[in-house]
Short mmCIF file of C-alpha atoms and ligand atoms in Angstrom, two decimals:
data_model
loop_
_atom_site.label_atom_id
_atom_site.label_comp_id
_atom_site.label_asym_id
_atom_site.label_seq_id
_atom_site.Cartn_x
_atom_site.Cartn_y
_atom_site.Cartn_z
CA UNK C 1 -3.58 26.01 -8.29
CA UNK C 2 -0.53 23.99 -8.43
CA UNK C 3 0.38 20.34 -7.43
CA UNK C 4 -0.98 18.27 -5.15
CA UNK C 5 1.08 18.13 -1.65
CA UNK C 6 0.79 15.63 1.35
CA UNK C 7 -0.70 18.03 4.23
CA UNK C 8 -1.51 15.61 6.82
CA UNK C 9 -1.23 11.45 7.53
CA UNK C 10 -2.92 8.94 9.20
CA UNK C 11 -2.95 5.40 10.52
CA UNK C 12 -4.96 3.03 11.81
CA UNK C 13 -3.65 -1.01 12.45
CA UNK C 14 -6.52 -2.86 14.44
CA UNK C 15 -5.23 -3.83 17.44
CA UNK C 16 -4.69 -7.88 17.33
CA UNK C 17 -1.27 -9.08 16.56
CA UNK C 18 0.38 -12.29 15.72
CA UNK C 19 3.70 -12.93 16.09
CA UNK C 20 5.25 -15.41 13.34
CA UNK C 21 5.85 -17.60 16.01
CA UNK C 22 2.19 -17.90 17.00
CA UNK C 23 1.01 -18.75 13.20
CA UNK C 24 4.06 -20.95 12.71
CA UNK C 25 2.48 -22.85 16.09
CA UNK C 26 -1.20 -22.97 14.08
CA UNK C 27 0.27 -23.60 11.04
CA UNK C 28 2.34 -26.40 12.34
CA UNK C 29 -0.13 -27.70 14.69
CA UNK C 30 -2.60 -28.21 11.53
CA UNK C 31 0.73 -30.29 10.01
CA UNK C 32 1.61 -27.36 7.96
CA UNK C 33 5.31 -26.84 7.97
CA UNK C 34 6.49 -23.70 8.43
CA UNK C 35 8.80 -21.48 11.19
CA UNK C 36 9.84 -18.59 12.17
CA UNK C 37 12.98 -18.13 10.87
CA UNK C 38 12.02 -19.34 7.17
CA UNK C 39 9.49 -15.66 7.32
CA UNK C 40 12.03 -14.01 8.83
CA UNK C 41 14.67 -14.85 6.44
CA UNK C 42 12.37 -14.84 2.97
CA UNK C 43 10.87 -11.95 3.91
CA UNK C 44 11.35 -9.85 6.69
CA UNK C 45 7.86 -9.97 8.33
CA UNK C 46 8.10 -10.42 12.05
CA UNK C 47 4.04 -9.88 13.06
CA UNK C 48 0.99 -8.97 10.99
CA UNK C 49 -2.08 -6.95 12.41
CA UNK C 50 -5.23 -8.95 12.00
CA UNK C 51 -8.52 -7.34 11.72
CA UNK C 52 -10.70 -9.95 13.22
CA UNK C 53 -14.26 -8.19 12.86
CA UNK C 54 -13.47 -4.77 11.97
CA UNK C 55 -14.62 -3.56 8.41
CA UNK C 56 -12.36 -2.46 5.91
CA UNK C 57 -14.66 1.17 5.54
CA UNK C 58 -13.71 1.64 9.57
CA UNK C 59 -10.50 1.63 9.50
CA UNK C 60 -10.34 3.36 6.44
CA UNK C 61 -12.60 5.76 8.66
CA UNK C 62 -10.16 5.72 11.73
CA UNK C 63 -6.91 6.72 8.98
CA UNK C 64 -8.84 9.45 7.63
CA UNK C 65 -9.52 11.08 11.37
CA UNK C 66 -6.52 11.16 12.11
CA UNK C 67 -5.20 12.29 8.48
CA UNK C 68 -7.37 14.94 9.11
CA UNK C 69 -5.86 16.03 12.50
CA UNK C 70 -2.49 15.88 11.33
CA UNK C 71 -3.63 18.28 8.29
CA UNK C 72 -6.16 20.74 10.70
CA UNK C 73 -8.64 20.40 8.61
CA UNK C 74 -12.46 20.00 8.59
CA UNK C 75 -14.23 17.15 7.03
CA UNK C 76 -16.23 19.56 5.36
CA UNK C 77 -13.94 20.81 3.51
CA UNK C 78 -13.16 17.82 1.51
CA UNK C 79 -13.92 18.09 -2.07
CA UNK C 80 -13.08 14.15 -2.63
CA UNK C 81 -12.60 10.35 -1.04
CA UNK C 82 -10.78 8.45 -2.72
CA UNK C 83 -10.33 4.87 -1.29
CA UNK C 84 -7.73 1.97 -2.90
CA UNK C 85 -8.89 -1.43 -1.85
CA UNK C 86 -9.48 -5.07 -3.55
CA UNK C 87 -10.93 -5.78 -0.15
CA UNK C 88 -13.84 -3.98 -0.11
CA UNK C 89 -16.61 -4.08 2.57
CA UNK C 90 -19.41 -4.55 -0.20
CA UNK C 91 -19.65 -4.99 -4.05
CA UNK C 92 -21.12 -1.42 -3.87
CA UNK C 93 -21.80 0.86 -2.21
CA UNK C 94 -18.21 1.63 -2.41
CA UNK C 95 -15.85 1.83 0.75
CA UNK C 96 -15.12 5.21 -0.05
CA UNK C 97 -19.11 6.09 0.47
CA UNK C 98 -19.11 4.41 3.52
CA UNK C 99 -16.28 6.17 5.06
CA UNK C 100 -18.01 10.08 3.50
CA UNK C 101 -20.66 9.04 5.95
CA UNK C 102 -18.65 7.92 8.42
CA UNK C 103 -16.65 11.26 9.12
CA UNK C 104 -19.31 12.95 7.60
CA UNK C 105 -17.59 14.85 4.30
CA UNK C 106 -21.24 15.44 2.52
CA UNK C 107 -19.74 18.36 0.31
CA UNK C 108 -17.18 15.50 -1.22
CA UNK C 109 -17.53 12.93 -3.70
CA UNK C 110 -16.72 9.59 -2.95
CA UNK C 111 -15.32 6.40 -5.23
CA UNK C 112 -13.35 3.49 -4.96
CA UNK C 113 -9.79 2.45 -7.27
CA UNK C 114 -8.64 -0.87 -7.54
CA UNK C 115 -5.20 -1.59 -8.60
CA UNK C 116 -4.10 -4.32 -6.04
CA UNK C 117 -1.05 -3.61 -4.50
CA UNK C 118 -0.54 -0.28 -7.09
CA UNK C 119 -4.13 0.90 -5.77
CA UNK C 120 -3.17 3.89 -3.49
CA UNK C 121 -0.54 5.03 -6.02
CA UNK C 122 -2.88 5.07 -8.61
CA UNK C 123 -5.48 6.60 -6.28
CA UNK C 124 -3.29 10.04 -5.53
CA UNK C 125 -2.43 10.11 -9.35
CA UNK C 126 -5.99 10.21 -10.04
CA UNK C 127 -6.10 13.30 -6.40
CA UNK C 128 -3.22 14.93 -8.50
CA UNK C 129 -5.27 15.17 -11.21
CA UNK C 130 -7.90 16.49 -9.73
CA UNK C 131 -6.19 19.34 -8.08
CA UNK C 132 -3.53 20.19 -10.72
CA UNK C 133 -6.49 20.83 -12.64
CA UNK C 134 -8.76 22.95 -10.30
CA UNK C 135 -11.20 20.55 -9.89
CA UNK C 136 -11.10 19.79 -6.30
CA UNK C 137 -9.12 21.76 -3.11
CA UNK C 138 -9.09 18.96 -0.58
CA UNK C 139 -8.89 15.37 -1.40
CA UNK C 140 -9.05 12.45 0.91
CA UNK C 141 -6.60 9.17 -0.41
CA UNK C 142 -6.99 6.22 1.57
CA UNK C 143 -5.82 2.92 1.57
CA UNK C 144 -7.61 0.20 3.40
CA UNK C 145 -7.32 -3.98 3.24
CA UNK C 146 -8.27 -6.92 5.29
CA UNK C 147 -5.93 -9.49 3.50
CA UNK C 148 -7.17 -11.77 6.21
CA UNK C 149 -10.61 -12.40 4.74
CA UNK C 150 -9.14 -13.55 0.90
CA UNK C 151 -6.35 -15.89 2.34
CA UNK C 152 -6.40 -19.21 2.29
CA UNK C 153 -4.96 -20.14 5.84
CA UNK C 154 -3.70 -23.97 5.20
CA UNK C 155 -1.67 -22.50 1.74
CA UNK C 156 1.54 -21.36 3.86
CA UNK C 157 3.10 -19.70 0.16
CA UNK C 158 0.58 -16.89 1.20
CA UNK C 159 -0.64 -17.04 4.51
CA UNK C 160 2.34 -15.94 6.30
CA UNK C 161 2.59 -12.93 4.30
CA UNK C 162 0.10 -10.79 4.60
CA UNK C 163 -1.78 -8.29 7.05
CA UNK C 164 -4.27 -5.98 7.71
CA UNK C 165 -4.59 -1.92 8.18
CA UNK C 166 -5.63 1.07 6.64
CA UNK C 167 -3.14 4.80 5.93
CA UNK C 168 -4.70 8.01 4.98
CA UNK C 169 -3.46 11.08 3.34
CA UNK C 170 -5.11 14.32 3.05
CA UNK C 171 -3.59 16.17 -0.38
CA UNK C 172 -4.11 19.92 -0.84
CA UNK C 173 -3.22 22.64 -3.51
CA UNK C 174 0.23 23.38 -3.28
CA UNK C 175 0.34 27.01 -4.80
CA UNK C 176 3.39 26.10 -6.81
CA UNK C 177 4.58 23.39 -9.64
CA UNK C 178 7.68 22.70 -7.48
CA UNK C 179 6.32 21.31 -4.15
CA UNK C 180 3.98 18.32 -3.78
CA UNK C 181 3.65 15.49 -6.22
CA UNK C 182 6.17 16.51 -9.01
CA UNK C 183 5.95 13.43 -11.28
CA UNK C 184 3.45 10.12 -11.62
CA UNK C 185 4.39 6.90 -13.41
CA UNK C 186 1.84 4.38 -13.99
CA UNK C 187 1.95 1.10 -15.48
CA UNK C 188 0.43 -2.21 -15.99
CA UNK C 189 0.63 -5.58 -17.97
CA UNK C 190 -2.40 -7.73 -18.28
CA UNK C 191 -0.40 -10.72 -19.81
CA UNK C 192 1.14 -11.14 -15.96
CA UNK C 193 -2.46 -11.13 -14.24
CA UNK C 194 -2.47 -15.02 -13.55
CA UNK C 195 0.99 -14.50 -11.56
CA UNK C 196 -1.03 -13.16 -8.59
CA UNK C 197 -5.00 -12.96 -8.31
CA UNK C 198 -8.07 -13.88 -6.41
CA UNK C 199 -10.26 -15.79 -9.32
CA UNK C 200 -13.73 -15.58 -8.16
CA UNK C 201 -16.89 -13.79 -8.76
CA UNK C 202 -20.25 -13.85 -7.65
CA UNK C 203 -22.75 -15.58 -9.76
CA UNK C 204 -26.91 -15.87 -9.03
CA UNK C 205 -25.86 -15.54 -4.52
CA UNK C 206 -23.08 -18.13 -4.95
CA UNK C 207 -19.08 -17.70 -5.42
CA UNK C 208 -17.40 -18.85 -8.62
CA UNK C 209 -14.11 -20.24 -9.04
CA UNK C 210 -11.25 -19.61 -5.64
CA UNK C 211 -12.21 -17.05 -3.51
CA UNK C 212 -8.49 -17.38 -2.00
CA UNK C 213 -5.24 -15.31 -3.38
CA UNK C 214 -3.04 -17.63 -5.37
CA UNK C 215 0.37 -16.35 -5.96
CA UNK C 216 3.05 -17.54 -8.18
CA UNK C 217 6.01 -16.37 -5.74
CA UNK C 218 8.83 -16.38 -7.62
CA UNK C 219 7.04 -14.65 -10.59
CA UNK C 220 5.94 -12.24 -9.10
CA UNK C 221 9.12 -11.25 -6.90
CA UNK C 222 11.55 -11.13 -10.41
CA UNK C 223 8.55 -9.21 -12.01
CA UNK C 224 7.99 -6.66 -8.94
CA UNK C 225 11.90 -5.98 -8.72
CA UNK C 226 11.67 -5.51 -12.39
CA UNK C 227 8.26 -2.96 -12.72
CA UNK C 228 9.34 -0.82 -9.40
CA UNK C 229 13.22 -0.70 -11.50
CA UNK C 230 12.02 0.54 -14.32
CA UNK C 231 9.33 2.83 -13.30
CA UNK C 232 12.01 4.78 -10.92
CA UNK C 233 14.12 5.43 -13.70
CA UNK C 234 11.29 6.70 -16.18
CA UNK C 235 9.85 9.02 -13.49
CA UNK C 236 13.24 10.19 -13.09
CA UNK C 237 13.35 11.12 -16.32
CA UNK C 238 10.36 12.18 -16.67
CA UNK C 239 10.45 14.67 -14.10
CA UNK C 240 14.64 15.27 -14.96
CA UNK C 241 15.26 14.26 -10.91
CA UNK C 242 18.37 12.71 -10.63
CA UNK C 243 17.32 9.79 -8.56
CA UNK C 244 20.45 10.20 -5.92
CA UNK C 245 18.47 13.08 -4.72
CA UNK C 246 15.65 11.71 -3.59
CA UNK C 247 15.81 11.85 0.00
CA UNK C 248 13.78 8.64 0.85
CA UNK C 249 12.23 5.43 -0.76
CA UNK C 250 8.67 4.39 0.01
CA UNK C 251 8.07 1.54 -2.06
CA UNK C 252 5.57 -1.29 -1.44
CA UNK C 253 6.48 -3.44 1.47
CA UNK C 254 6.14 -6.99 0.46
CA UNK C 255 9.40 -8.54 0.96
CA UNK C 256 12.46 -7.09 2.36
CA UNK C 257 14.38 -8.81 -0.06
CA UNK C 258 12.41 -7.14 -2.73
CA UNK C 259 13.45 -3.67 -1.57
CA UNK C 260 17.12 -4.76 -1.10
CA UNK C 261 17.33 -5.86 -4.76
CA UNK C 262 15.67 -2.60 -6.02
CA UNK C 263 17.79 -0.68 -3.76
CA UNK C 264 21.08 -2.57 -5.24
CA UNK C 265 19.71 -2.11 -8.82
CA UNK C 266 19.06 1.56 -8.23
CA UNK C 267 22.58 2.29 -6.70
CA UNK C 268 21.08 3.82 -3.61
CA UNK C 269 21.86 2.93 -0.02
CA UNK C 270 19.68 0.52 2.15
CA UNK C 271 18.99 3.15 4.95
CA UNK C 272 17.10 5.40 2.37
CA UNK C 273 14.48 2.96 2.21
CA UNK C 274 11.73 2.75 4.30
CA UNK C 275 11.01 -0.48 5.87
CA UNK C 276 7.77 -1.93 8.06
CA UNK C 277 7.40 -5.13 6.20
CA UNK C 278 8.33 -6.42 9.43
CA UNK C 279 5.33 -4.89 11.80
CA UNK C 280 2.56 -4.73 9.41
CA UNK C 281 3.83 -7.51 6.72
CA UNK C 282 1.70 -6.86 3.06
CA UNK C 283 -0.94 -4.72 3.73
CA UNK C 284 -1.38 -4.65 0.00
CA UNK C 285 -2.77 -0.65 -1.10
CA UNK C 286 -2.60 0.33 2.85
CA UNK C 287 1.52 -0.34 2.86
CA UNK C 288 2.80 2.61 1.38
CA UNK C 289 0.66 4.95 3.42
CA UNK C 290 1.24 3.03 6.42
CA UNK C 291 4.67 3.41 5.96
CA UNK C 292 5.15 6.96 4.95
CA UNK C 293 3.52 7.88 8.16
CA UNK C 294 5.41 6.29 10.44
CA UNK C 295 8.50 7.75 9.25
CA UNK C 296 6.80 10.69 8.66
CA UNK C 297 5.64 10.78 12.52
CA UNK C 298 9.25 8.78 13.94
CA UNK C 299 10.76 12.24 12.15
CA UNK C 300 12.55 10.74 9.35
CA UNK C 301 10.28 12.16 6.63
CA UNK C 302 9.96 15.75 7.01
CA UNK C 303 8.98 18.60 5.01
CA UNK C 304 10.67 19.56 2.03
CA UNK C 305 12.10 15.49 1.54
CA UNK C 306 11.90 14.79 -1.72
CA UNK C 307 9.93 10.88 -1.10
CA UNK C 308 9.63 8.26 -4.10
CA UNK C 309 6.35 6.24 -3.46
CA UNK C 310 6.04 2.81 -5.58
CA UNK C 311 3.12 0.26 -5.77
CA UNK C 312 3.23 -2.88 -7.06
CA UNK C 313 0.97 -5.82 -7.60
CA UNK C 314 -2.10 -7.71 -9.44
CA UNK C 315 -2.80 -7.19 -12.29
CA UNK C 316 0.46 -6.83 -12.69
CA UNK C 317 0.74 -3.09 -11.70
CA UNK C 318 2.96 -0.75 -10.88
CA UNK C 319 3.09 3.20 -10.14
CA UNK C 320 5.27 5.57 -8.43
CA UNK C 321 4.90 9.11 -7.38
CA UNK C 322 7.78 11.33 -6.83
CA UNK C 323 6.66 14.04 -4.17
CA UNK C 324 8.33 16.94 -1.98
CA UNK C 325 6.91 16.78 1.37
O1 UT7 R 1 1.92 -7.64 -2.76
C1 UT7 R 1 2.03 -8.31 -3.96
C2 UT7 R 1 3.40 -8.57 -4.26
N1 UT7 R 1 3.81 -9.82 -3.67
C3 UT7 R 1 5.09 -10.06 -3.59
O2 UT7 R 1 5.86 -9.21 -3.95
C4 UT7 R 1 5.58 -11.42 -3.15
C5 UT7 R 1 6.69 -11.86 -4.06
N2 UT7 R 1 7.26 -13.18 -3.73
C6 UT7 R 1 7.94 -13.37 -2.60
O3 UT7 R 1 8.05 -12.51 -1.75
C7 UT7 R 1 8.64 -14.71 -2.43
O4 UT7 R 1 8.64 -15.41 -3.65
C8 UT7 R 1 8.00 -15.59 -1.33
C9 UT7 R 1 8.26 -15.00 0.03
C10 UT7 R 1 6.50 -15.73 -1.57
C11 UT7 R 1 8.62 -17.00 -1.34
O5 UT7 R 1 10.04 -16.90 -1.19
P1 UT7 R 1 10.99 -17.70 -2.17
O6 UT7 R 1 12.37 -17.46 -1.74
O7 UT7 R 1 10.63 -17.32 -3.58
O8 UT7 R 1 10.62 -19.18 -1.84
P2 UT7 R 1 10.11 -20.31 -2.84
O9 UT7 R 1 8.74 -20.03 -3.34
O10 UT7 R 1 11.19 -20.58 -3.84
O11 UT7 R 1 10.03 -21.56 -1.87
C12 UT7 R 1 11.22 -22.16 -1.30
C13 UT7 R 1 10.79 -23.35 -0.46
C14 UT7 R 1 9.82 -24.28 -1.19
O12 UT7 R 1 10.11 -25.60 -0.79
P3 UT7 R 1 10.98 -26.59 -1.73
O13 UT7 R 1 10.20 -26.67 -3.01
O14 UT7 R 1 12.29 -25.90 -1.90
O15 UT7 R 1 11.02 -27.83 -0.94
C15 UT7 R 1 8.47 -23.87 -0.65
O16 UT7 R 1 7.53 -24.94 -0.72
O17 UT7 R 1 10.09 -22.89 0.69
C16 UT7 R 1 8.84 -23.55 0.79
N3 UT7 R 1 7.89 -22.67 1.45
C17 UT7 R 1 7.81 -22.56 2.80
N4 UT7 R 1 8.51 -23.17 3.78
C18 UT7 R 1 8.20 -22.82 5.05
C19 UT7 R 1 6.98 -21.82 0.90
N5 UT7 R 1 6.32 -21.17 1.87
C20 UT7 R 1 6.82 -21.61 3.04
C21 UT7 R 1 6.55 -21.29 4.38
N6 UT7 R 1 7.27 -21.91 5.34
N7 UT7 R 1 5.62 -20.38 4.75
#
């Protein structure tokens, strides 16, 4: 038994890309200010990958091939798919389901977690779990969105910030309590959920209420810094890691300004963070996933880094997972 530890990752970013320059040109051309330089210099996003009429279970489907490369292992020995979305393909069957069937992982169970922008975070607490308890071997975390589909393209607070993707990790028994996932942190505060939220349902074949994400901006930027600040210092503790040690920083990549802030709260140096806010903008539970991988495959992250992962989002929610590679 053990903890859970990262054995292989996996991306997939559908292949359609707009440049801020090219929405800036729709946005403006529809008399909807906006430029540039204003995303550039509020956020950090450059481009965002849009999924046009891929699914959200494909690319999921696409991450978790390649996860399972990287880890050189069979689909059939998964035990478990777990999939983080609040973009699902349908109300059920769940994404998760769709993607056991798409690789073909019939000896695993398969079930969806939503926690917004926390949702992958809470999804490998939930794999930890699983394994540190000897209930599964092989688990499947994935985290897959199409942002595209729930934003409203004429409100340019949110349009310009988000994008599409999917990242996959495949988490196996580490044999020991001091490699893999050493400490989780989860946390969430239902008196912030009208901050940021999509506030529709379906009712008798018809939508109810917005079926757009609404986002009060600079809410939820003081209240993200705030969450990821405080949950890196309790999993600290928690886990007695002194938080100089961690090698790198993998926290949710909304805003580039976001990470600075946490970065100059936390007393730790800009170039331990990870960023790719600026190719993939908010790819909401697919971020952190996205991200780790591409570090982990550019050959920053390598084995035995001690990573801090943080989600953040609706809800509001927040999570981190402190993990040796
Ligand atoms: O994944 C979930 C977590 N989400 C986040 O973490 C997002 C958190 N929030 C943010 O990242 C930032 O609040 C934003 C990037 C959304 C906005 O940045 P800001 O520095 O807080 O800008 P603001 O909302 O204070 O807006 C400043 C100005 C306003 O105009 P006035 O009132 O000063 O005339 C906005 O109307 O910028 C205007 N504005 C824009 N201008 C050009 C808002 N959006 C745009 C835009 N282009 N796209």
């Amino acid at each position: 038994m053990g903890n859970a530890r990262i054995v292989g990752s996996g991306s997939f970013l559908p292949e359609k890309i707009v440049s801020n320059e090219e929405l800036a040109a729709t946005l403006n051309s529809k008399g909807i200010k906006t430029s540039d330089e204003w995303i550039i210099q509020r956020t950090g996003i450059c481009q965002r990958h849009l999924a046009e009429n891929l699914t959200t279970s494909y690319m999921a489907g696409e991450a978790a091939k390649l996860a399972l490369l990287d880890a050189d292992i069979k689909s059939s020995e998964l035990d478990m798919i777990i999939v983080a979305t609040s973009t699902p393909d349908n109300v059920f069957p769940s994404t998760a389901c769709l993607v056991q069937a798409n690789i073909q992982a019939y000896s695993a169970s398969a079930f969806d977690i939503q926690a917004a922008c926390s949702g992958f975070v809470y999804a490998l607490s939930v794999a930890n779990s699983f394994i540190s308890s000897g209930f599964a071997k092989n688990i499947m975390v994935i985290g897959s969105e199409i942002f595209s589909r729930i934003i409203d393209w004429n409100d340019r607070k949110t349009c310009v910030l988000f994008g599409d993707g999917a990242g996959a990790f495949v988490l196996s028994e580490s044999g020991d309590l001091h490699s893999g996932i050493l400490s989780v942190d989860l946390q969430a505060n239902g008196d912030y959920s009208s901050i940021l939220s999509v506030g529709s349902h379906f009712n008798n074949s018809a939508i109810v209420g917005d079926p757009f994400i609404r986002m009060d901006g600079q809410a939820v930027f003081k209240q993200a810094i705030n969450f990821l600040e405080i949950s890196a210092r309790n999993i600290c503790k928690k886990s007695n890691f002194p938080l100089e040690s961690i090698d790198w920083f993998v926290p949710h990549q909304a805003n580039i300004r976001i990470m600075n802030a946490l970065g100059h709260k936390l007393g730790i140096p800009n170039d331990k963070f990870i960023i790719t806010v600026d190719k993939h903008a908010n790819t909401s539970a697919a971020s952190i996933p996205l991200a780790f991988d591409y570090a982990r495959k550019d050959g920053r992250i390598k084995e035995r880094d001690v990573v801090l992962m943080q989600g953040v989002g609706g809800g509001f929610t927040c999570g981190s997972i402190l993990a040796v590679v």
